[in-house]
Amino acid sequence: MSEKALLRKKFIAERKTLDHKEEKDRAIFAKLVAIEEINRADLVLAYASSPIEVDTYRFIEYTLRKGQKLALPVCREGTNEMDFYRIETTDCLVPGKYKGIYEPDPSRCQKCKITDNTVCIVPGLSFDKNGYRLGYGKGYYDRFLSENSVLTIGLCYEECVSESLPFEKHDKCVSVLVTEKEIYKENVYGRTKQ
């Protein structure tokens, strides 16, 4: 088993036994909605969280109530590519390609055009303090981020933040990492806590 596969197994197990998840989710939500770049964005790309991920439904509902343009991914069958579709209500979400993960129904939602002022919230099992992420191994976000220049925000529980993670030359760091305790932002001198 590769190092990444072993780490995935470890972090999935940790997340299944996480203490005080609801409390941590609320703290992450409060930090996330205070980020200036999100509030100024033309378009926010998010994802419907699975039970072991930081809850994104609270953020989705908040963003929709605010009237901000919001889109979620739809994974293309037979590829490791995805498209983002704008949603105006969570009623248009349906079970997607991966069990337990909801996606917009493409027949009821419109595909989005990425702008220069788009912010993308990126899922991950773990992030390190340099912004590298350990995803689920399917490559959807790696491919999307290599083709689109957007500001990226990772969401993670503090106990799942690693000192460093294995990465490859093509891997992209997130610009901002939000945990229940800290916001780690990228600047010209490296990462800073806020």
JSON list of C-alpha atoms in Angstrom, two decimals:
[
{"chain": "A", "resi": 1, "resn": "MET", "atom": "CA", "xyz": [0.00, 0.00, 0.00]},
{"chain": "A", "resi": 2, "resn": "SER", "atom": "CA", "xyz": [1.36, 3.44, -0.93]},
{"chain": "A", "resi": 3, "resn": "GLU", "atom": "CA", "xyz": [2.12, 6.13, 1.65]},
{"chain": "A", "resi": 4, "resn": "LYS", "atom": "CA", "xyz": [-0.90, 8.17, 0.48]},
{"chain": "A", "resi": 5, "resn": "ALA", "atom": "CA", "xyz": [-3.19, 5.12, 0.70]},
{"chain": "A", "resi": 6, "resn": "LEU", "atom": "CA", "xyz": [-2.03, 4.43, 4.26]},
{"chain": "A", "resi": 7, "resn": "LEU", "atom": "CA", "xyz": [-2.58, 8.07, 5.22]},
{"chain": "A", "resi": 8, "resn": "ARG", "atom": "CA", "xyz": [-6.07, 8.02, 3.67]},
{"chain": "A", "resi": 9, "resn": "LYS", "atom": "CA", "xyz": [-6.94, 4.95, 5.75]},
{"chain": "A", "resi": 10, "resn": "LYS", "atom": "CA", "xyz": [-5.60, 6.63, 8.90]},
{"chain": "A", "resi": 11, "resn": "PHE", "atom": "CA", "xyz": [-7.50, 9.91, 8.41]},
{"chain": "A", "resi": 12, "resn": "ILE", "atom": "CA", "xyz": [-10.77, 8.20, 7.45]},
{"chain": "A", "resi": 13, "resn": "ALA", "atom": "CA", "xyz": [-10.57, 6.19, 10.69]},
{"chain": "A", "resi": 14, "resn": "GLU", "atom": "CA", "xyz": [-9.77, 9.35, 12.70]},
{"chain": "A", "resi": 15, "resn": "ARG", "atom": "CA", "xyz": [-12.68, 11.25, 11.22]},
{"chain": "A", "resi": 16, "resn": "LYS", "atom": "CA", "xyz": [-15.12, 8.44, 12.01]},
{"chain": "A", "resi": 17, "resn": "THR", "atom": "CA", "xyz": [-14.29, 8.74, 15.71]},
{"chain": "A", "resi": 18, "resn": "LEU", "atom": "CA", "xyz": [-13.99, 12.54, 15.90]},
{"chain": "A", "resi": 19, "resn": "ASP", "atom": "CA", "xyz": [-15.15, 14.11, 19.19]},
{"chain": "A", "resi": 20, "resn": "HIS", "atom": "CA", "xyz": [-17.37, 17.22, 19.28]},
{"chain": "A", "resi": 21, "resn": "LYS", "atom": "CA", "xyz": [-17.85, 17.28, 15.47]},
{"chain": "A", "resi": 22, "resn": "GLU", "atom": "CA", "xyz": [-20.91, 19.58, 15.56]},
{"chain": "A", "resi": 23, "resn": "GLU", "atom": "CA", "xyz": [-19.10, 22.12, 17.75]},
{"chain": "A", "resi": 24, "resn": "LYS", "atom": "CA", "xyz": [-16.03, 22.06, 15.48]},
{"chain": "A", "resi": 25, "resn": "ASP", "atom": "CA", "xyz": [-18.21, 22.40, 12.36]},
{"chain": "A", "resi": 26, "resn": "ARG", "atom": "CA", "xyz": [-19.87, 25.52, 13.82]},
{"chain": "A", "resi": 27, "resn": "ALA", "atom": "CA", "xyz": [-16.46, 27.05, 14.65]},
{"chain": "A", "resi": 28, "resn": "ILE", "atom": "CA", "xyz": [-15.16, 26.38, 11.12]},
{"chain": "A", "resi": 29, "resn": "PHE", "atom": "CA", "xyz": [-18.34, 27.86, 9.61]},
{"chain": "A", "resi": 30, "resn": "ALA", "atom": "CA", "xyz": [-17.92, 31.07, 11.67]},
{"chain": "A", "resi": 31, "resn": "LYS", "atom": "CA", "xyz": [-14.31, 31.47, 10.48]},
{"chain": "A", "resi": 32, "resn": "LEU", "atom": "CA", "xyz": [-15.18, 30.63, 6.87]},
{"chain": "A", "resi": 33, "resn": "VAL", "atom": "CA", "xyz": [-17.96, 33.22, 6.47]},
{"chain": "A", "resi": 34, "resn": "ALA", "atom": "CA", "xyz": [-15.68, 35.93, 7.89]},
{"chain": "A", "resi": 35, "resn": "ILE", "atom": "CA", "xyz": [-13.10, 35.49, 5.09]},
{"chain": "A", "resi": 36, "resn": "GLU", "atom": "CA", "xyz": [-13.12, 38.64, 3.00]},
{"chain": "A", "resi": 37, "resn": "GLU", "atom": "CA", "xyz": [-12.32, 36.89, -0.29]},
{"chain": "A", "resi": 38, "resn": "ILE", "atom": "CA", "xyz": [-15.47, 34.77, -0.01]},
{"chain": "A", "resi": 39, "resn": "ASN", "atom": "CA", "xyz": [-17.68, 37.78, 0.61]},
{"chain": "A", "resi": 40, "resn": "ARG", "atom": "CA", "xyz": [-16.20, 39.60, -2.41]},
{"chain": "A", "resi": 41, "resn": "ALA", "atom": "CA", "xyz": [-16.33, 36.62, -4.80]},
{"chain": "A", "resi": 42, "resn": "ASP", "atom": "CA", "xyz": [-18.39, 36.65, -8.03]},
{"chain": "A", "resi": 43, "resn": "LEU", "atom": "CA", "xyz": [-18.83, 32.91, -7.69]},
{"chain": "A", "resi": 44, "resn": "VAL", "atom": "CA", "xyz": [-18.28, 30.49, -4.81]},
{"chain": "A", "resi": 45, "resn": "LEU", "atom": "CA", "xyz": [-17.59, 26.83, -5.59]},
{"chain": "A", "resi": 46, "resn": "ALA", "atom": "CA", "xyz": [-18.41, 24.50, -2.71]},
{"chain": "A", "resi": 47, "resn": "TYR", "atom": "CA", "xyz": [-19.24, 20.80, -2.30]},
{"chain": "A", "resi": 48, "resn": "ALA", "atom": "CA", "xyz": [-21.90, 18.81, -0.46]},
{"chain": "A", "resi": 49, "resn": "SER", "atom": "CA", "xyz": [-20.05, 17.22, 2.46]},
{"chain": "A", "resi": 50, "resn": "SER", "atom": "CA", "xyz": [-20.11, 13.54, 3.35]},
{"chain": "A", "resi": 51, "resn": "PRO", "atom": "CA", "xyz": [-20.73, 12.51, 7.00]},
{"chain": "A", "resi": 52, "resn": "ILE", "atom": "CA", "xyz": [-16.98, 12.39, 7.82]},
{"chain": "A", "resi": 53, "resn": "GLU", "atom": "CA", "xyz": [-16.18, 15.79, 6.30]},
{"chain": "A", "resi": 54, "resn": "VAL", "atom": "CA", "xyz": [-16.46, 19.28, 7.74]},
{"chain": "A", "resi": 55, "resn": "ASP", "atom": "CA", "xyz": [-20.16, 20.12, 7.33]},
{"chain": "A", "resi": 56, "resn": "THR", "atom": "CA", "xyz": [-20.67, 22.37, 4.29]},
{"chain": "A", "resi": 57, "resn": "TYR", "atom": "CA", "xyz": [-24.49, 22.37, 4.30]},
{"chain": "A", "resi": 58, "resn": "ARG", "atom": "CA", "xyz": [-24.62, 25.23, 6.82]},
{"chain": "A", "resi": 59, "resn": "PHE", "atom": "CA", "xyz": [-22.35, 27.27, 4.52]},
{"chain": "A", "resi": 60, "resn": "ILE", "atom": "CA", "xyz": [-24.38, 26.34, 1.42]},
{"chain": "A", "resi": 61, "resn": "GLU", "atom": "CA", "xyz": [-27.65, 27.45, 3.05]},
{"chain": "A", "resi": 62, "resn": "TYR", "atom": "CA", "xyz": [-26.03, 30.66, 4.33]},
{"chain": "A", "resi": 63, "resn": "THR", "atom": "CA", "xyz": [-24.61, 31.54, 0.89]},
{"chain": "A", "resi": 64, "resn": "LEU", "atom": "CA", "xyz": [-27.94, 30.87, -0.83]},
{"chain": "A", "resi": 65, "resn": "ARG", "atom": "CA", "xyz": [-29.84, 33.01, 1.71]},
{"chain": "A", "resi": 66, "resn": "LYS", "atom": "CA", "xyz": [-27.34, 35.82, 1.07]},
{"chain": "A", "resi": 67, "resn": "GLY", "atom": "CA", "xyz": [-28.10, 35.61, -2.64]},
{"chain": "A", "resi": 68, "resn": "GLN", "atom": "CA", "xyz": [-24.48, 34.97, -3.60]},
{"chain": "A", "resi": 69, "resn": "LYS", "atom": "CA", "xyz": [-23.77, 32.89, -6.73]},
{"chain": "A", "resi": 70, "resn": "LEU", "atom": "CA", "xyz": [-22.96, 29.32, -5.61]},
{"chain": "A", "resi": 71, "resn": "ALA", "atom": "CA", "xyz": [-22.06, 26.20, -7.57]},
{"chain": "A", "resi": 72, "resn": "LEU", "atom": "CA", "xyz": [-21.36, 22.56, -6.66]},
{"chain": "A", "resi": 73, "resn": "PRO", "atom": "CA", "xyz": [-19.52, 19.89, -8.64]},
{"chain": "A", "resi": 74, "resn": "VAL", "atom": "CA", "xyz": [-20.92, 17.13, -10.81]},
{"chain": "A", "resi": 75, "resn": "CYS", "atom": "CA", "xyz": [-18.46, 14.31, -11.57]},
{"chain": "A", "resi": 76, "resn": "ARG", "atom": "CA", "xyz": [-18.45, 13.23, -15.21]},
{"chain": "A", "resi": 77, "resn": "GLU", "atom": "CA", "xyz": [-19.04, 9.51, -15.76]},
{"chain": "A", "resi": 78, "resn": "GLY", "atom": "CA", "xyz": [-16.00, 7.54, -16.89]},
{"chain": "A", "resi": 79, "resn": "THR", "atom": "CA", "xyz": [-13.52, 10.40, -16.32]},
{"chain": "A", "resi": 80, "resn": "ASN", "atom": "CA", "xyz": [-11.75, 12.15, -13.46]},
{"chain": "A", "resi": 81, "resn": "GLU", "atom": "CA", "xyz": [-13.24, 15.48, -14.54]},
{"chain": "A", "resi": 82, "resn": "MET", "atom": "CA", "xyz": [-16.03, 17.54, -13.02]},
{"chain": "A", "resi": 83, "resn": "ASP", "atom": "CA", "xyz": [-18.16, 20.53, -13.91]},
{"chain": "A", "resi": 84, "resn": "PHE", "atom": "CA", "xyz": [-19.69, 23.04, -11.50]},
{"chain": "A", "resi": 85, "resn": "TYR", "atom": "CA", "xyz": [-23.41, 23.77, -11.65]},
{"chain": "A", "resi": 86, "resn": "ARG", "atom": "CA", "xyz": [-25.08, 26.76, -10.06]},
{"chain": "A", "resi": 87, "resn": "ILE", "atom": "CA", "xyz": [-27.70, 25.95, -7.44]},
{"chain": "A", "resi": 88, "resn": "GLU", "atom": "CA", "xyz": [-30.37, 28.26, -6.08]},
{"chain": "A", "resi": 89, "resn": "THR", "atom": "CA", "xyz": [-31.82, 25.74, -3.64]},
{"chain": "A", "resi": 90, "resn": "THR", "atom": "CA", "xyz": [-30.68, 22.46, -2.07]},
{"chain": "A", "resi": 91, "resn": "ASP", "atom": "CA", "xyz": [-33.83, 20.84, -3.52]},
{"chain": "A", "resi": 92, "resn": "CYS", "atom": "CA", "xyz": [-31.95, 20.34, -6.79]},
{"chain": "A", "resi": 93, "resn": "LEU", "atom": "CA", "xyz": [-29.31, 18.09, -5.13]},
{"chain": "A", "resi": 94, "resn": "VAL", "atom": "CA", "xyz": [-29.44, 14.37, -5.93]},
{"chain": "A", "resi": 95, "resn": "PRO", "atom": "CA", "xyz": [-27.24, 11.38, -4.94]},
{"chain": "A", "resi": 96, "resn": "GLY", "atom": "CA", "xyz": [-24.16, 11.51, -7.16]},
{"chain": "A", "resi": 97, "resn": "LYS", "atom": "CA", "xyz": [-21.64, 9.05, -8.56]},
{"chain": "A", "resi": 98, "resn": "TYR", "atom": "CA", "xyz": [-20.12, 8.44, -5.13]},
{"chain": "A", "resi": 99, "resn": "LYS", "atom": "CA", "xyz": [-22.39, 7.03, -2.44]},
{"chain": "A", "resi": 100, "resn": "GLY", "atom": "CA", "xyz": [-23.40, 9.57, 0.19]},
{"chain": "A", "resi": 101, "resn": "ILE", "atom": "CA", "xyz": [-22.26, 12.60, -1.82]},
{"chain": "A", "resi": 102, "resn": "TYR", "atom": "CA", "xyz": [-24.94, 14.85, -3.28]},
{"chain": "A", "resi": 103, "resn": "GLU", "atom": "CA", "xyz": [-24.54, 16.76, -6.54]},
{"chain": "A", "resi": 104, "resn": "PRO", "atom": "CA", "xyz": [-26.65, 19.25, -8.49]},
{"chain": "A", "resi": 105, "resn": "ASP", "atom": "CA", "xyz": [-29.06, 17.65, -10.95]},
{"chain": "A", "resi": 106, "resn": "PRO", "atom": "CA", "xyz": [-27.67, 18.89, -14.31]},
{"chain": "A", "resi": 107, "resn": "SER", "atom": "CA", "xyz": [-31.16, 18.82, -15.84]},
{"chain": "A", "resi": 108, "resn": "ARG", "atom": "CA", "xyz": [-32.32, 21.41, -13.27]},
{"chain": "A", "resi": 109, "resn": "CYS", "atom": "CA", "xyz": [-29.17, 23.53, -12.86]},
{"chain": "A", "resi": 110, "resn": "GLN", "atom": "CA", "xyz": [-26.94, 25.57, -15.16]},
{"chain": "A", "resi": 111, "resn": "LYS", "atom": "CA", "xyz": [-23.25, 24.90, -15.73]},
{"chain": "A", "resi": 112, "resn": "CYS", "atom": "CA", "xyz": [-21.08, 27.76, -14.41]},
{"chain": "A", "resi": 113, "resn": "LYS", "atom": "CA", "xyz": [-18.38, 29.76, -16.08]},
{"chain": "A", "resi": 114, "resn": "ILE", "atom": "CA", "xyz": [-15.35, 30.26, -13.80]},
{"chain": "A", "resi": 115, "resn": "THR", "atom": "CA", "xyz": [-14.41, 33.93, -13.38]},
{"chain": "A", "resi": 116, "resn": "ASP", "atom": "CA", "xyz": [-11.21, 35.67, -12.25]},
{"chain": "A", "resi": 117, "resn": "ASN", "atom": "CA", "xyz": [-12.96, 36.32, -8.94]},
{"chain": "A", "resi": 118, "resn": "THR", "atom": "CA", "xyz": [-14.03, 32.75, -8.14]},
{"chain": "A", "resi": 119, "resn": "VAL", "atom": "CA", "xyz": [-13.33, 31.14, -4.76]},
{"chain": "A", "resi": 120, "resn": "CYS", "atom": "CA", "xyz": [-13.22, 27.33, -4.54]},
{"chain": "A", "resi": 121, "resn": "ILE", "atom": "CA", "xyz": [-13.72, 25.44, -1.27]},
{"chain": "A", "resi": 122, "resn": "VAL", "atom": "CA", "xyz": [-11.70, 22.25, -1.58]},
{"chain": "A", "resi": 123, "resn": "PRO", "atom": "CA", "xyz": [-12.33, 18.96, 0.25]},
{"chain": "A", "resi": 124, "resn": "GLY", "atom": "CA", "xyz": [-9.53, 16.87, 1.74]},
{"chain": "A", "resi": 125, "resn": "LEU", "atom": "CA", "xyz": [-8.90, 14.21, 4.36]},
{"chain": "A", "resi": 126, "resn": "SER", "atom": "CA", "xyz": [-5.87, 16.14, 5.59]},
{"chain": "A", "resi": 127, "resn": "PHE", "atom": "CA", "xyz": [-4.00, 19.32, 4.74]},
{"chain": "A", "resi": 128, "resn": "ASP", "atom": "CA", "xyz": [-0.52, 20.26, 5.83]},
{"chain": "A", "resi": 129, "resn": "LYS", "atom": "CA", "xyz": [0.60, 23.66, 7.06]},
{"chain": "A", "resi": 130, "resn": "ASN", "atom": "CA", "xyz": [1.99, 24.50, 3.60]},
{"chain": "A", "resi": 131, "resn": "GLY", "atom": "CA", "xyz": [-1.46, 24.01, 2.09]},
{"chain": "A", "resi": 132, "resn": "TYR", "atom": "CA", "xyz": [-0.89, 20.64, 0.39]},
{"chain": "A", "resi": 133, "resn": "ARG", "atom": "CA", "xyz": [-3.85, 18.30, 0.62]},
{"chain": "A", "resi": 134, "resn": "LEU", "atom": "CA", "xyz": [-4.53, 14.62, 0.84]},
{"chain": "A", "resi": 135, "resn": "GLY", "atom": "CA", "xyz": [-7.63, 14.00, -1.25]},
{"chain": "A", "resi": 136, "resn": "TYR", "atom": "CA", "xyz": [-9.57, 10.81, -1.80]},
{"chain": "A", "resi": 137, "resn": "GLY", "atom": "CA", "xyz": [-7.34, 9.64, -4.64]},
{"chain": "A", "resi": 138, "resn": "LYS", "atom": "CA", "xyz": [-9.73, 10.16, -7.56]},
{"chain": "A", "resi": 139, "resn": "GLY", "atom": "CA", "xyz": [-7.98, 13.28, -8.95]},
{"chain": "A", "resi": 140, "resn": "TYR", "atom": "CA", "xyz": [-11.08, 15.40, -9.65]},
{"chain": "A", "resi": 141, "resn": "TYR", "atom": "CA", "xyz": [-9.88, 18.49, -7.79]},
{"chain": "A", "resi": 142, "resn": "ASP", "atom": "CA", "xyz": [-6.25, 18.03, -8.90]},
{"chain": "A", "resi": 143, "resn": "ARG", "atom": "CA", "xyz": [-7.37, 18.16, -12.51]},
{"chain": "A", "resi": 144, "resn": "PHE", "atom": "CA", "xyz": [-9.82, 21.05, -11.99]},
{"chain": "A", "resi": 145, "resn": "LEU", "atom": "CA", "xyz": [-7.28, 23.18, -10.08]},
{"chain": "A", "resi": 146, "resn": "SER", "atom": "CA", "xyz": [-4.56, 22.57, -12.67]},
{"chain": "A", "resi": 147, "resn": "GLU", "atom": "CA", "xyz": [-6.90, 23.96, -15.36]},
{"chain": "A", "resi": 148, "resn": "ASN", "atom": "CA", "xyz": [-8.48, 26.86, -13.42]},
{"chain": "A", "resi": 149, "resn": "SER", "atom": "CA", "xyz": [-6.78, 29.68, -11.56]},
{"chain": "A", "resi": 150, "resn": "VAL", "atom": "CA", "xyz": [-9.03, 30.29, -8.53]},
{"chain": "A", "resi": 151, "resn": "LEU", "atom": "CA", "xyz": [-8.48, 31.19, -4.89]},
{"chain": "A", "resi": 152, "resn": "THR", "atom": "CA", "xyz": [-8.71, 27.94, -2.91]},
{"chain": "A", "resi": 153, "resn": "ILE", "atom": "CA", "xyz": [-9.84, 27.34, 0.66]},
{"chain": "A", "resi": 154, "resn": "GLY", "atom": "CA", "xyz": [-9.40, 24.02, 2.45]},
{"chain": "A", "resi": 155, "resn": "LEU", "atom": "CA", "xyz": [-11.55, 22.96, 5.41]},
{"chain": "A", "resi": 156, "resn": "CYS", "atom": "CA", "xyz": [-10.08, 20.59, 7.97]},
{"chain": "A", "resi": 157, "resn": "TYR", "atom": "CA", "xyz": [-10.27, 19.63, 11.62]},
{"chain": "A", "resi": 158, "resn": "GLU", "atom": "CA", "xyz": [-7.18, 20.75, 13.52]},
{"chain": "A", "resi": 159, "resn": "GLU", "atom": "CA", "xyz": [-6.34, 17.17, 14.59]},
{"chain": "A", "resi": 160, "resn": "CYS", "atom": "CA", "xyz": [-6.28, 16.13, 10.91]},
{"chain": "A", "resi": 161, "resn": "VAL", "atom": "CA", "xyz": [-3.79, 18.85, 9.92]},
{"chain": "A", "resi": 162, "resn": "SER", "atom": "CA", "xyz": [-0.41, 17.26, 9.18]},
{"chain": "A", "resi": 163, "resn": "GLU", "atom": "CA", "xyz": [3.04, 18.74, 9.61]},
{"chain": "A", "resi": 164, "resn": "SER", "atom": "CA", "xyz": [3.76, 17.71, 6.01]},
{"chain": "A", "resi": 165, "resn": "LEU", "atom": "CA", "xyz": [2.14, 15.49, 3.40]},
{"chain": "A", "resi": 166, "resn": "PRO", "atom": "CA", "xyz": [3.60, 13.72, 0.37]},
{"chain": "A", "resi": 167, "resn": "PHE", "atom": "CA", "xyz": [3.02, 15.77, -2.78]},
{"chain": "A", "resi": 168, "resn": "GLU", "atom": "CA", "xyz": [3.94, 15.74, -6.44]},
{"chain": "A", "resi": 169, "resn": "LYS", "atom": "CA", "xyz": [5.20, 18.49, -8.72]},
{"chain": "A", "resi": 170, "resn": "HIS", "atom": "CA", "xyz": [1.74, 19.15, -10.22]},
{"chain": "A", "resi": 171, "resn": "ASP", "atom": "CA", "xyz": [-0.06, 19.36, -6.83]},
{"chain": "A", "resi": 172, "resn": "LYS", "atom": "CA", "xyz": [-1.47, 22.77, -5.92]},
{"chain": "A", "resi": 173, "resn": "CYS", "atom": "CA", "xyz": [-1.50, 24.22, -2.40]},
{"chain": "A", "resi": 174, "resn": "VAL", "atom": "CA", "xyz": [-4.67, 25.80, -1.06]},
{"chain": "A", "resi": 175, "resn": "SER", "atom": "CA", "xyz": [-4.41, 29.56, -0.48]},
{"chain": "A", "resi": 176, "resn": "VAL", "atom": "CA", "xyz": [-6.25, 29.41, 2.84]},
{"chain": "A", "resi": 177, "resn": "LEU", "atom": "CA", "xyz": [-6.77, 26.59, 5.34]},
{"chain": "A", "resi": 178, "resn": "VAL", "atom": "CA", "xyz": [-9.57, 26.91, 7.88]},
{"chain": "A", "resi": 179, "resn": "THR", "atom": "CA", "xyz": [-9.79, 24.77, 11.01]},
{"chain": "A", "resi": 180, "resn": "GLU", "atom": "CA", "xyz": [-11.87, 25.18, 14.15]},
{"chain": "A", "resi": 181, "resn": "LYS", "atom": "CA", "xyz": [-8.86, 26.84, 15.80]},
{"chain": "A", "resi": 182, "resn": "GLU", "atom": "CA", "xyz": [-7.02, 28.77, 13.09]},
{"chain": "A", "resi": 183, "resn": "ILE", "atom": "CA", "xyz": [-7.10, 30.35, 9.65]},
{"chain": "A", "resi": 184, "resn": "TYR", "atom": "CA", "xyz": [-3.79, 29.70, 7.89]},
{"chain": "A", "resi": 185, "resn": "LYS", "atom": "CA", "xyz": [-3.24, 32.15, 5.04]},
{"chain": "A", "resi": 186, "resn": "GLU", "atom": "CA", "xyz": [-0.62, 32.17, 2.34]},
{"chain": "A", "resi": 187, "resn": "ASN", "atom": "CA", "xyz": [1.47, 35.31, 2.00]},
{"chain": "A", "resi": 188, "resn": "VAL", "atom": "CA", "xyz": [4.77, 36.21, 0.39]},
{"chain": "A", "resi": 189, "resn": "TYR", "atom": "CA", "xyz": [6.71, 35.10, 3.46]},
{"chain": "A", "resi": 190, "resn": "GLY", "atom": "CA", "xyz": [4.95, 31.76, 3.84]},
{"chain": "A", "resi": 191, "resn": "ARG", "atom": "CA", "xyz": [1.96, 30.73, 5.96]},
{"chain": "A", "resi": 192, "resn": "THR", "atom": "CA", "xyz": [0.65, 32.92, 8.74]},
{"chain": "A", "resi": 193, "resn": "LYS", "atom": "CA", "xyz": [-1.98, 32.23, 11.37]},
{"chain": "A", "resi": 194, "resn": "GLN", "atom": "CA", "xyz": [-4.83, 34.72, 11.63]}
]
